[in-house]
Amino acid sequence: MNVFRFAGDMTHLMSVLVLLLKIHTIKSCAGISLKTQELYALVFITRYLDIFTDFISLYNTVMKMIFLGSSFSIVWYMRRHKIVRRSYDKDQDTFRYGFLVLPCLLLALLINERFTLKEVMWAFSLYLEAVAILPQLVLLQRTRNIDNLTGQYVFLLGAYRAFYILNWIYRYFTEPHYVHWITWISGLVQTLLYADFFYYYLNSWKNNVKLQLPA
């Protein structure tokens, strides 16, 4: 644990809390992609297969349970809650995430650290997390109606990964033999996907205008 990883974890947690705050208090999921939320739920399910078998620390276990529980809650709200689900823009959220899941699974079967179920699923979760935000970004470009909480949610998600990159750089220079190419490349791809959003988000914040993405 170092300050960069802790900042990344807290930023990730804040992104989830912002989204849950929007859904629970406003009773709206407008501008939120259910496809992306289901992809994140799949990411956490496949990444945390060891939650009941390998104990690392109380902090680690609690964070895993929070992300699993929050992902399931968000998907449930968007699919089942009688008020929240009415605000879901199904007609605009049409990204075919099969085009993301299948290539990531094939890549995990080919490129992994060890060919075991846990390691293949861990690699799959990294590859899938790198591109899981795509349905959300496409939805925001289509609707061009980005409220403050949705913008903050996406920004915090991108910031979480940026902090993790700083964590990897710090560990590379402070820990001997610290090399994880799968994690590094996946994280870099994920961060690059946010670059365009970061530009428009910071520009709107600087000029105090409503956030809009180009169509």
PDB file of C-alpha atoms in Angstrom:
ATOM      1  CA  MET A   1       0.000   0.000   0.000  1.00  0.00           C
ATOM      2  CA  ASN A   2       1.198   3.491  -0.853  1.00  0.00           C
ATOM      3  CA  VAL A   3      -0.397   6.913  -1.170  1.00  0.00           C
ATOM      4  CA  PHE A   4      -1.081   6.515  -4.907  1.00  0.00           C
ATOM      5  CA  ARG A   5      -2.875   3.185  -4.544  1.00  0.00           C
ATOM      6  CA  PHE A   6      -4.865   4.458  -1.570  1.00  0.00           C
ATOM      7  CA  ALA A   7      -5.850   7.562  -3.557  1.00  0.00           C
ATOM      8  CA  GLY A   8      -6.879   5.320  -6.456  1.00  0.00           C
ATOM      9  CA  ASP A   9      -8.999   3.108  -4.198  1.00  0.00           C
ATOM     10  CA  MET A  10     -10.681   6.101  -2.563  1.00  0.00           C
ATOM     11  CA  THR A  11     -11.331   7.767  -5.925  1.00  0.00           C
ATOM     12  CA  HIS A  12     -12.846   4.534  -7.227  1.00  0.00           C
ATOM     13  CA  LEU A  13     -15.002   4.300  -4.107  1.00  0.00           C
ATOM     14  CA  MET A  14     -16.086   7.927  -4.514  1.00  0.00           C
ATOM     15  CA  SER A  15     -17.164   7.263  -8.107  1.00  0.00           C
ATOM     16  CA  VAL A  16     -19.422   4.437  -6.933  1.00  0.00           C
ATOM     17  CA  LEU A  17     -20.838   6.556  -4.107  1.00  0.00           C
ATOM     18  CA  VAL A  18     -21.582   9.432  -6.501  1.00  0.00           C
ATOM     19  CA  LEU A  19     -23.487   7.095  -8.818  1.00  0.00           C
ATOM     20  CA  LEU A  20     -25.409   5.483  -5.959  1.00  0.00           C
ATOM     21  CA  LEU A  21     -26.196   8.953  -4.594  1.00  0.00           C
ATOM     22  CA  LYS A  22     -27.686   9.951  -7.931  1.00  0.00           C
ATOM     23  CA  ILE A  23     -29.726   6.780  -8.278  1.00  0.00           C
ATOM     24  CA  HIS A  24     -30.927   6.581  -4.668  1.00  0.00           C
ATOM     25  CA  THR A  25     -31.719  10.236  -3.967  1.00  0.00           C
ATOM     26  CA  ILE A  26     -32.832  11.526  -7.370  1.00  0.00           C
ATOM     27  CA  LYS A  27     -34.370   8.168  -8.370  1.00  0.00           C
ATOM     28  CA  SER A  28     -32.878   8.575 -11.828  1.00  0.00           C
ATOM     29  CA  CYS A  29     -30.300   6.756 -13.931  1.00  0.00           C
ATOM     30  CA  ALA A  30     -30.541   9.157 -16.875  1.00  0.00           C
ATOM     31  CA  GLY A  31     -27.261   9.318 -18.773  1.00  0.00           C
ATOM     32  CA  ILE A  32     -25.963   6.094 -17.177  1.00  0.00           C
ATOM     33  CA  SER A  33     -25.193   3.081 -19.366  1.00  0.00           C
ATOM     34  CA  LEU A  34     -26.580  -0.179 -18.043  1.00  0.00           C
ATOM     35  CA  LYS A  35     -24.245  -1.963 -20.458  1.00  0.00           C
ATOM     36  CA  THR A  36     -21.200  -0.443 -18.740  1.00  0.00           C
ATOM     37  CA  GLN A  37     -22.574  -1.255 -15.269  1.00  0.00           C
ATOM     38  CA  GLU A  38     -23.145  -4.889 -16.234  1.00  0.00           C
ATOM     39  CA  LEU A  39     -19.639  -5.071 -17.656  1.00  0.00           C
ATOM     40  CA  TYR A  40     -18.212  -3.732 -14.387  1.00  0.00           C
ATOM     41  CA  ALA A  41     -20.230  -6.311 -12.441  1.00  0.00           C
ATOM     42  CA  LEU A  42     -18.685  -9.015 -14.654  1.00  0.00           C
ATOM     43  CA  VAL A  43     -15.232  -7.494 -14.101  1.00  0.00           C
ATOM     44  CA  PHE A  44     -15.566  -7.724 -10.316  1.00  0.00           C
ATOM     45  CA  ILE A  45     -17.095 -11.224 -10.356  1.00  0.00           C
ATOM     46  CA  THR A  46     -14.217 -12.636 -12.407  1.00  0.00           C
ATOM     47  CA  ARG A  47     -11.507 -10.675 -10.582  1.00  0.00           C
ATOM     48  CA  TYR A  48     -12.573 -11.536  -7.052  1.00  0.00           C
ATOM     49  CA  LEU A  49     -12.944 -15.306  -7.355  1.00  0.00           C
ATOM     50  CA  ASP A  50     -10.468 -15.561  -4.473  1.00  0.00           C
ATOM     51  CA  ILE A  51     -12.526 -13.501  -2.036  1.00  0.00           C
ATOM     52  CA  PHE A  52     -13.476 -16.519   0.098  1.00  0.00           C
ATOM     53  CA  THR A  53     -10.290 -18.547  -0.404  1.00  0.00           C
ATOM     54  CA  ASP A  54      -7.306 -16.175  -0.171  1.00  0.00           C
ATOM     55  CA  PHE A  55      -7.211 -13.675   2.682  1.00  0.00           C
ATOM     56  CA  ILE A  56      -4.819 -10.777   2.099  1.00  0.00           C
ATOM     57  CA  SER A  57      -6.066  -8.188   4.556  1.00  0.00           C
ATOM     58  CA  LEU A  58      -9.298  -6.911   6.077  1.00  0.00           C
ATOM     59  CA  TYR A  59      -9.004  -3.763   3.953  1.00  0.00           C
ATOM     60  CA  ASN A  60      -8.646  -5.842   0.771  1.00  0.00           C
ATOM     61  CA  THR A  61     -11.633  -8.065   1.588  1.00  0.00           C
ATOM     62  CA  VAL A  62     -13.881  -5.150   2.563  1.00  0.00           C
ATOM     63  CA  MET A  63     -13.074  -3.223  -0.632  1.00  0.00           C
ATOM     64  CA  LYS A  64     -13.808  -6.293  -2.754  1.00  0.00           C
ATOM     65  CA  MET A  65     -17.174  -6.778  -1.044  1.00  0.00           C
ATOM     66  CA  ILE A  66     -18.034  -3.086  -1.471  1.00  0.00           C
ATOM     67  CA  PHE A  67     -17.338  -3.111  -5.207  1.00  0.00           C
ATOM     68  CA  LEU A  68     -19.191  -6.384  -5.736  1.00  0.00           C
ATOM     69  CA  GLY A  69     -22.185  -5.266  -3.694  1.00  0.00           C
ATOM     70  CA  SER A  70     -22.371  -1.801  -5.231  1.00  0.00           C
ATOM     71  CA  SER A  71     -22.161  -3.170  -8.785  1.00  0.00           C
ATOM     72  CA  PHE A  72     -25.021  -5.599  -8.181  1.00  0.00           C
ATOM     73  CA  SER A  73     -27.045  -2.840  -6.504  1.00  0.00           C
ATOM     74  CA  ILE A  74     -26.623  -0.446  -9.427  1.00  0.00           C
ATOM     75  CA  VAL A  75     -27.618  -3.094 -11.977  1.00  0.00           C
ATOM     76  CA  TRP A  76     -30.622  -4.052  -9.851  1.00  0.00           C
ATOM     77  CA  TYR A  77     -31.758  -0.434  -9.533  1.00  0.00           C
ATOM     78  CA  MET A  78     -31.500   0.130 -13.283  1.00  0.00           C
ATOM     79  CA  ARG A  79     -33.242  -3.104 -14.207  1.00  0.00           C
ATOM     80  CA  ARG A  80     -35.795  -3.638 -11.453  1.00  0.00           C
ATOM     81  CA  HIS A  81     -36.541  -0.495  -9.434  1.00  0.00           C
ATOM     82  CA  LYS A  82     -39.988   0.642 -10.535  1.00  0.00           C
ATOM     83  CA  ILE A  83     -39.057   4.346 -10.600  1.00  0.00           C
ATOM     84  CA  VAL A  84     -35.342   4.338 -11.488  1.00  0.00           C
ATOM     85  CA  ARG A  85     -35.708   2.013 -14.469  1.00  0.00           C
ATOM     86  CA  ARG A  86     -38.138   4.438 -16.160  1.00  0.00           C
ATOM     87  CA  SER A  87     -35.322   6.973 -16.616  1.00  0.00           C
ATOM     88  CA  TYR A  88     -33.010   4.458 -18.317  1.00  0.00           C
ATOM     89  CA  ASP A  89     -32.519   5.418 -21.958  1.00  0.00           C
ATOM     90  CA  LYS A  90     -32.586   1.981 -23.529  1.00  0.00           C
ATOM     91  CA  ASP A  91     -32.962   3.331 -27.049  1.00  0.00           C
ATOM     92  CA  GLN A  92     -29.647   5.194 -26.842  1.00  0.00           C
ATOM     93  CA  ASP A  93     -27.711   2.597 -24.824  1.00  0.00           C
ATOM     94  CA  THR A  94     -27.349   0.147 -27.696  1.00  0.00           C
ATOM     95  CA  PHE A  95     -23.632  -0.678 -27.628  1.00  0.00           C
ATOM     96  CA  ARG A  96     -23.213  -4.397 -28.330  1.00  0.00           C
ATOM     97  CA  TYR A  97     -20.972  -5.441 -25.489  1.00  0.00           C
ATOM     98  CA  GLY A  98     -20.541  -8.912 -26.920  1.00  0.00           C
ATOM     99  CA  PHE A  99     -17.955  -7.256 -29.155  1.00  0.00           C
ATOM    100  CA  LEU A 100     -16.013  -6.426 -25.969  1.00  0.00           C
ATOM    101  CA  VAL A 101     -16.559  -9.542 -23.863  1.00  0.00           C
ATOM    102  CA  LEU A 102     -15.644 -12.200 -26.428  1.00  0.00           C
ATOM    103  CA  PRO A 103     -12.354 -10.627 -27.636  1.00  0.00           C
ATOM    104  CA  CYS A 104     -11.317 -10.014 -24.016  1.00  0.00           C
ATOM    105  CA  LEU A 105     -12.029 -13.634 -23.131  1.00  0.00           C
ATOM    106  CA  LEU A 106     -10.057 -14.917 -26.125  1.00  0.00           C
ATOM    107  CA  LEU A 107      -7.183 -12.588 -25.257  1.00  0.00           C
ATOM    108  CA  ALA A 108      -7.207 -13.844 -21.655  1.00  0.00           C
ATOM    109  CA  LEU A 109      -7.030 -17.445 -22.851  1.00  0.00           C
ATOM    110  CA  LEU A 110      -4.024 -16.586 -25.020  1.00  0.00           C
ATOM    111  CA  ILE A 111      -2.170 -14.089 -22.816  1.00  0.00           C
ATOM    112  CA  ASN A 112      -2.100 -14.753 -19.075  1.00  0.00           C
ATOM    113  CA  GLU A 113       0.468 -15.275 -16.362  1.00  0.00           C
ATOM    114  CA  ARG A 114      -0.574 -18.900 -15.730  1.00  0.00           C
ATOM    115  CA  PHE A 115      -3.167 -21.039 -17.482  1.00  0.00           C
ATOM    116  CA  THR A 116      -5.410 -21.624 -14.468  1.00  0.00           C
ATOM    117  CA  LEU A 117      -9.025 -20.599 -13.954  1.00  0.00           C
ATOM    118  CA  LYS A 118      -8.196 -17.809 -11.501  1.00  0.00           C
ATOM    119  CA  GLU A 119      -5.355 -16.387 -13.576  1.00  0.00           C
ATOM    120  CA  VAL A 120      -7.294 -16.502 -16.845  1.00  0.00           C
ATOM    121  CA  MET A 121     -10.294 -14.828 -15.192  1.00  0.00           C
ATOM    122  CA  TRP A 122      -7.997 -12.249 -13.584  1.00  0.00           C
ATOM    123  CA  ALA A 123      -6.493 -11.405 -16.986  1.00  0.00           C
ATOM    124  CA  PHE A 124      -9.992 -11.318 -18.510  1.00  0.00           C
ATOM    125  CA  SER A 125     -11.160  -8.859 -15.837  1.00  0.00           C
ATOM    126  CA  LEU A 126      -8.238  -6.544 -16.600  1.00  0.00           C
ATOM    127  CA  TYR A 127      -8.828  -6.612 -20.345  1.00  0.00           C
ATOM    128  CA  LEU A 128     -12.566  -6.094 -19.895  1.00  0.00           C
ATOM    129  CA  GLU A 129     -12.178  -3.257 -17.381  1.00  0.00           C
ATOM    130  CA  ALA A 130      -9.944  -1.453 -19.871  1.00  0.00           C
ATOM    131  CA  VAL A 131     -12.838  -1.140 -22.351  1.00  0.00           C
ATOM    132  CA  ALA A 132     -15.917  -1.366 -20.094  1.00  0.00           C
ATOM    133  CA  ILE A 133     -16.363   2.412 -20.134  1.00  0.00           C
ATOM    134  CA  LEU A 134     -16.939   2.481 -23.908  1.00  0.00           C
ATOM    135  CA  PRO A 135     -20.751   2.014 -23.783  1.00  0.00           C
ATOM    136  CA  GLN A 136     -20.931   4.849 -21.239  1.00  0.00           C
ATOM    137  CA  LEU A 137     -18.843   7.212 -23.354  1.00  0.00           C
ATOM    138  CA  VAL A 138     -20.861   6.378 -26.480  1.00  0.00           C
ATOM    139  CA  LEU A 139     -24.114   7.036 -24.591  1.00  0.00           C
ATOM    140  CA  LEU A 140     -22.868  10.428 -23.394  1.00  0.00           C
ATOM    141  CA  GLN A 141     -21.868  11.371 -26.927  1.00  0.00           C
ATOM    142  CA  ARG A 142     -25.287  10.384 -28.259  1.00  0.00           C
ATOM    143  CA  THR A 143     -27.418  12.106 -25.621  1.00  0.00           C
ATOM    144  CA  ARG A 144     -25.123  15.105 -25.028  1.00  0.00           C
ATOM    145  CA  ASN A 145     -27.114  15.594 -21.813  1.00  0.00           C
ATOM    146  CA  ILE A 146     -24.569  15.209 -19.027  1.00  0.00           C
ATOM    147  CA  ASP A 147     -25.676  16.244 -15.555  1.00  0.00           C
ATOM    148  CA  ASN A 148     -23.136  17.123 -12.866  1.00  0.00           C
ATOM    149  CA  LEU A 149     -23.293  13.806 -10.993  1.00  0.00           C
ATOM    150  CA  THR A 150     -22.875  11.734 -14.166  1.00  0.00           C
ATOM    151  CA  GLY A 151     -19.909  13.861 -15.220  1.00  0.00           C
ATOM    152  CA  GLN A 152     -18.335  13.528 -11.777  1.00  0.00           C
ATOM    153  CA  TYR A 153     -18.884   9.774 -11.808  1.00  0.00           C
ATOM    154  CA  VAL A 154     -17.086   9.270 -15.116  1.00  0.00           C
ATOM    155  CA  PHE A 155     -14.299  11.699 -14.166  1.00  0.00           C
ATOM    156  CA  LEU A 156     -13.660   9.899 -10.858  1.00  0.00           C
ATOM    157  CA  LEU A 157     -13.549   6.538 -12.658  1.00  0.00           C
ATOM    158  CA  GLY A 158     -10.853   7.855 -14.967  1.00  0.00           C
ATOM    159  CA  ALA A 159      -8.966   9.490 -12.095  1.00  0.00           C
ATOM    160  CA  TYR A 160      -8.935   6.185 -10.194  1.00  0.00           C
ATOM    161  CA  ARG A 161      -7.055   4.494 -13.016  1.00  0.00           C
ATOM    162  CA  ALA A 162      -4.677   7.442 -13.394  1.00  0.00           C
ATOM    163  CA  PHE A 163      -3.751   7.135  -9.699  1.00  0.00           C
ATOM    164  CA  TYR A 164      -3.152   3.429 -10.198  1.00  0.00           C
ATOM    165  CA  ILE A 165      -0.697   4.169 -12.994  1.00  0.00           C
ATOM    166  CA  LEU A 166       1.220   6.415 -10.573  1.00  0.00           C
ATOM    167  CA  ASN A 167       1.094   3.529  -8.077  1.00  0.00           C
ATOM    168  CA  TRP A 168       2.648   1.164 -10.627  1.00  0.00           C
ATOM    169  CA  ILE A 169       5.382   3.662 -11.482  1.00  0.00           C
ATOM    170  CA  TYR A 170       6.159   4.147  -7.776  1.00  0.00           C
ATOM    171  CA  ARG A 171       6.300   0.391  -7.139  1.00  0.00           C
ATOM    172  CA  TYR A 172       8.488  -0.175 -10.208  1.00  0.00           C
ATOM    173  CA  PHE A 173      11.156   2.123  -8.770  1.00  0.00           C
ATOM    174  CA  THR A 174      10.810   1.025  -5.135  1.00  0.00           C
ATOM    175  CA  GLU A 175      10.195  -2.749  -5.373  1.00  0.00           C
ATOM    176  CA  PRO A 176      12.687  -5.147  -6.979  1.00  0.00           C
ATOM    177  CA  HIS A 177      11.403  -7.323  -9.838  1.00  0.00           C
ATOM    178  CA  TYR A 178       8.025  -5.555  -9.946  1.00  0.00           C
ATOM    179  CA  VAL A 179       6.842  -6.176 -13.511  1.00  0.00           C
ATOM    180  CA  HIS A 180       3.198  -6.777 -14.514  1.00  0.00           C
ATOM    181  CA  TRP A 181       2.831  -6.149 -18.234  1.00  0.00           C
ATOM    182  CA  ILE A 182      -0.801  -7.294 -18.475  1.00  0.00           C
ATOM    183  CA  THR A 183      -1.879  -4.911 -15.723  1.00  0.00           C
ATOM    184  CA  TRP A 184       0.194  -2.016 -17.047  1.00  0.00           C
ATOM    185  CA  ILE A 185      -0.905  -2.195 -20.671  1.00  0.00           C
ATOM    186  CA  SER A 186      -4.581  -2.711 -19.765  1.00  0.00           C
ATOM    187  CA  GLY A 187      -4.475   0.234 -17.363  1.00  0.00           C
ATOM    188  CA  LEU A 188      -2.806   2.461 -19.932  1.00  0.00           C
ATOM    189  CA  VAL A 189      -5.423   1.619 -22.575  1.00  0.00           C
ATOM    190  CA  GLN A 190      -8.185   2.309 -20.068  1.00  0.00           C
ATOM    191  CA  THR A 191      -6.734   5.698 -19.128  1.00  0.00           C
ATOM    192  CA  LEU A 192      -6.284   6.710 -22.775  1.00  0.00           C
ATOM    193  CA  LEU A 193      -9.976   6.045 -23.435  1.00  0.00           C
ATOM    194  CA  TYR A 194     -10.780   8.740 -20.879  1.00  0.00           C
ATOM    195  CA  ALA A 195      -8.441  11.330 -22.413  1.00  0.00           C
ATOM    196  CA  ASP A 196     -11.074  12.970 -24.605  1.00  0.00           C
ATOM    197  CA  PHE A 197     -13.608  13.066 -21.763  1.00  0.00           C
ATOM    198  CA  PHE A 198     -11.006  14.550 -19.385  1.00  0.00           C
ATOM    199  CA  TYR A 199     -10.320  17.354 -21.851  1.00  0.00           C
ATOM    200  CA  TYR A 200     -13.968  18.387 -22.181  1.00  0.00           C
ATOM    201  CA  TYR A 201     -14.704  17.875 -18.473  1.00  0.00           C
ATOM    202  CA  LEU A 202     -11.817  20.083 -17.312  1.00  0.00           C
ATOM    203  CA  ASN A 203     -12.586  22.630 -20.009  1.00  0.00           C
ATOM    204  CA  SER A 204     -16.210  22.894 -18.875  1.00  0.00           C
ATOM    205  CA  TRP A 205     -15.117  23.189 -15.238  1.00  0.00           C
ATOM    206  CA  LYS A 206     -12.577  25.888 -16.095  1.00  0.00           C
ATOM    207  CA  ASN A 207     -15.105  27.944 -18.085  1.00  0.00           C
ATOM    208  CA  ASN A 208     -18.006  27.176 -15.746  1.00  0.00           C
ATOM    209  CA  VAL A 209     -20.234  25.872 -18.557  1.00  0.00           C
ATOM    210  CA  LYS A 210     -22.326  22.728 -18.930  1.00  0.00           C
ATOM    211  CA  LEU A 211     -20.370  19.651 -19.952  1.00  0.00           C
ATOM    212  CA  GLN A 212     -21.057  18.484 -23.500  1.00  0.00           C
ATOM    213  CA  LEU A 213     -19.229  15.950 -25.620  1.00  0.00           C
ATOM    214  CA  PRO A 214     -18.969  16.323 -29.407  1.00  0.00           C
ATOM    215  CA  ALA A 215     -21.363  14.061 -31.303  1.00  0.00           C
TER     216      ALA A 215
END
